[in-house]
């Protein structure tokens, strides 16, 4: 199982079916908080939904030649969130990163460290030439991450996502392999 130990308290690793209960509980505990910017939460109603989500992530290994596209973020041995590539375009060697963190894990630098690890993974292991992050224009906390890591704002996609009762625009950030100084 692929696992990156970021420090003694934080790691990202492949999901396993055994994570279904923890993923479901984390999602439910943070649902009101996450609902502001994540449009898929109403599709998660049972542990079985989380199990199917994880099964889909595991099946995604075929798309990348055995490399996982997404990871569980584990902080102090507790599932804290997820991060990974929502999409990988092999033709242009570009991956689009998505992430979320449970409400109780905010403000600890967890996502910054996880994102740095995933960017390294994308360029080194997946041999990507570009990594994108697409964030709702109003989601200032999530926008701060790509800006902190030197991603350039490339434009805005209008009405890019339906969030329950409204469309939101997405800012598209991009980082090229040559621009990554880590």
Short mmCIF file of C-alpha atoms in Angstrom, two decimals, residues 24 27 75 79 159 165 176:
data_model
loop_
_atom_site.label_atom_id
_atom_site.label_comp_id
_atom_site.label_asym_id
_atom_site.label_seq_id
_atom_site.Cartn_x
_atom_site.Cartn_y
_atom_site.Cartn_z
CA UNK A 24 -18.53 8.19 6.54
CA UNK A 27 -18.14 13.27 6.28
CA UNK A 75 -3.52 12.85 11.33
CA UNK A 79 -8.79 9.97 9.16
CA UNK A 159 -21.03 28.39 -13.72
CA UNK A 165 -29.27 25.94 -5.12
CA UNK A 176 4.08 23.56 -14.39
#
